[in-house]
Amino acid sequence: MTDLVQRELELESTPEAAWTALTDPTWLSAWLADEVELDCVPGGEARFTLDGEERAGWVEEAISPRESGDGHGRLTFWWARDD
């Protein structure tokens, strides 16, 4: 069995501020996990430590608001526990 959580959010924010909150490890450490390493390029590594437990994955898609052409960014990444 595979567990999948998919989440789409609409935020009251500028696209640039939301992109920073979703891609900057310092910001991510403030709300997502205790420690964050995120290489925001397709295929980049994603590592998160939460309550002493590491979760690892990869970035599938990273398109900043500036790159998108429509002013909206998109970030898709996967993560899982070792097991």
PDB file of C-alpha atoms in Angstrom:
ATOM      1  CA  MET A   1       0.000   0.000   0.000  1.00  0.00           C
ATOM      2  CA  THR A   2       1.265   3.464  -0.869  1.00  0.00           C
ATOM      3  CA  ASP A   3       0.351   6.476   1.218  1.00  0.00           C
ATOM      4  CA  LEU A   4       0.022   9.689  -0.743  1.00  0.00           C
ATOM      5  CA  VAL A   5      -0.774  13.138   0.516  1.00  0.00           C
ATOM      6  CA  GLN A   6      -1.435  15.745  -2.126  1.00  0.00           C
ATOM      7  CA  ARG A   7      -2.027  19.321  -1.131  1.00  0.00           C
ATOM      8  CA  GLU A   8      -2.903  22.416  -3.080  1.00  0.00           C
ATOM      9  CA  LEU A   9      -3.057  25.750  -1.279  1.00  0.00           C
ATOM     10  CA  GLU A  10      -4.312  29.177  -2.162  1.00  0.00           C
ATOM     11  CA  LEU A  11      -2.444  31.783  -0.153  1.00  0.00           C
ATOM     12  CA  GLU A  12      -3.141  35.439   0.418  1.00  0.00           C
ATOM     13  CA  SER A  13       0.331  36.512  -0.599  1.00  0.00           C
ATOM     14  CA  THR A  14       2.304  37.755  -3.518  1.00  0.00           C
ATOM     15  CA  PRO A  15       3.617  34.917  -5.691  1.00  0.00           C
ATOM     16  CA  GLU A  16       7.207  35.974  -4.916  1.00  0.00           C
ATOM     17  CA  ALA A  17       6.675  35.905  -1.114  1.00  0.00           C
ATOM     18  CA  ALA A  18       4.925  32.516  -1.331  1.00  0.00           C
ATOM     19  CA  TRP A  19       7.772  31.154  -3.482  1.00  0.00           C
ATOM     20  CA  THR A  20      10.305  32.252  -0.859  1.00  0.00           C
ATOM     21  CA  ALA A  21       8.307  30.582   1.933  1.00  0.00           C
ATOM     22  CA  LEU A  22       8.155  27.342  -0.087  1.00  0.00           C
ATOM     23  CA  THR A  23      11.743  27.202  -1.350  1.00  0.00           C
ATOM     24  CA  ASP A  24      14.036  28.909   1.160  1.00  0.00           C
ATOM     25  CA  PRO A  25      15.370  26.361   3.698  1.00  0.00           C
ATOM     26  CA  THR A  26      15.350  28.947   6.503  1.00  0.00           C
ATOM     27  CA  TRP A  27      11.681  29.722   5.915  1.00  0.00           C
ATOM     28  CA  LEU A  28      10.828  26.026   5.488  1.00  0.00           C
ATOM     29  CA  SER A  29      12.522  25.249   8.811  1.00  0.00           C
ATOM     30  CA  ALA A  30      10.170  27.737  10.436  1.00  0.00           C
ATOM     31  CA  TRP A  31       6.969  25.955   9.368  1.00  0.00           C
ATOM     32  CA  LEU A  32       7.573  22.586   7.685  1.00  0.00           C
ATOM     33  CA  ALA A  33      10.360  20.694   9.459  1.00  0.00           C
ATOM     34  CA  ASP A  34      13.130  21.227  11.990  1.00  0.00           C
ATOM     35  CA  GLU A  35      15.889  21.031   9.363  1.00  0.00           C
ATOM     36  CA  VAL A  36      15.478  21.349   5.614  1.00  0.00           C
ATOM     37  CA  GLU A  37      17.756  20.832   2.615  1.00  0.00           C
ATOM     38  CA  LEU A  38      16.002  21.485  -0.686  1.00  0.00           C
ATOM     39  CA  ASP A  39      17.695  21.773  -4.082  1.00  0.00           C
ATOM     40  CA  CYS A  40      14.952  23.461  -6.103  1.00  0.00           C
ATOM     41  CA  VAL A  41      15.717  22.022  -9.512  1.00  0.00           C
ATOM     42  CA  PRO A  42      14.022  19.013 -11.128  1.00  0.00           C
ATOM     43  CA  GLY A  43      15.773  15.946  -9.752  1.00  0.00           C
ATOM     44  CA  GLY A  44      17.251  17.934  -6.858  1.00  0.00           C
ATOM     45  CA  GLU A  45      17.496  16.356  -3.428  1.00  0.00           C
ATOM     46  CA  ALA A  46      15.007  17.062  -0.670  1.00  0.00           C
ATOM     47  CA  ARG A  47      15.840  16.193   2.952  1.00  0.00           C
ATOM     48  CA  PHE A  48      13.758  17.022   5.977  1.00  0.00           C
ATOM     49  CA  THR A  49      14.345  16.257   9.666  1.00  0.00           C
ATOM     50  CA  LEU A  50      11.260  16.318  11.838  1.00  0.00           C
ATOM     51  CA  ASP A  51      11.313  15.305  15.502  1.00  0.00           C
ATOM     52  CA  GLY A  52      14.710  13.650  14.968  1.00  0.00           C
ATOM     53  CA  GLU A  53      13.503  11.521  12.066  1.00  0.00           C
ATOM     54  CA  GLU A  54      14.907  12.093   8.576  1.00  0.00           C
ATOM     55  CA  ARG A  55      12.754  12.033   5.483  1.00  0.00           C
ATOM     56  CA  ALA A  56      14.291  12.175   2.040  1.00  0.00           C
ATOM     57  CA  GLY A  57      13.027  12.628  -1.480  1.00  0.00           C
ATOM     58  CA  TRP A  58      13.447  14.683  -4.604  1.00  0.00           C
ATOM     59  CA  VAL A  59      12.122  17.719  -6.416  1.00  0.00           C
ATOM     60  CA  GLU A  60       9.940  16.828  -9.376  1.00  0.00           C
ATOM     61  CA  GLU A  61       9.073  20.310 -10.602  1.00  0.00           C
ATOM     62  CA  ALA A  62      10.243  23.805  -9.659  1.00  0.00           C
ATOM     63  CA  ILE A  63       9.010  26.764 -11.683  1.00  0.00           C
ATOM     64  CA  SER A  64       9.309  30.145 -10.011  1.00  0.00           C
ATOM     65  CA  PRO A  65       6.701  32.871 -10.573  1.00  0.00           C
ATOM     66  CA  ARG A  66       9.257  34.741 -12.696  1.00  0.00           C
ATOM     67  CA  GLU A  67       9.909  31.709 -14.916  1.00  0.00           C
ATOM     68  CA  SER A  68       6.304  30.610 -15.356  1.00  0.00           C
ATOM     69  CA  GLY A  69       5.165  33.251 -17.802  1.00  0.00           C
ATOM     70  CA  ASP A  70       1.837  33.681 -16.004  1.00  0.00           C
ATOM     71  CA  GLY A  71       3.173  34.937 -12.646  1.00  0.00           C
ATOM     72  CA  HIS A  72       2.306  31.716 -10.821  1.00  0.00           C
ATOM     73  CA  GLY A  73       4.952  29.316  -9.599  1.00  0.00           C
ATOM     74  CA  ARG A  74       4.737  25.570  -9.085  1.00  0.00           C
ATOM     75  CA  LEU A  75       6.733  23.368  -6.747  1.00  0.00           C
ATOM     76  CA  THR A  76       6.315  19.592  -6.586  1.00  0.00           C
ATOM     77  CA  PHE A  77       8.449  17.435  -4.342  1.00  0.00           C
ATOM     78  CA  TRP A  78       8.263  13.980  -2.815  1.00  0.00           C
ATOM     79  CA  TRP A  79       9.484  12.719   0.527  1.00  0.00           C
ATOM     80  CA  ALA A  80       9.248   9.561   2.599  1.00  0.00           C
ATOM     81  CA  ARG A  81      10.694   7.947   5.692  1.00  0.00           C
ATOM     82  CA  ASP A  82      13.442   5.385   5.207  1.00  0.00           C
ATOM     83  CA  ASP A  83      10.952   2.542   5.420  1.00  0.00           C
TER      84      ASP A  83
END
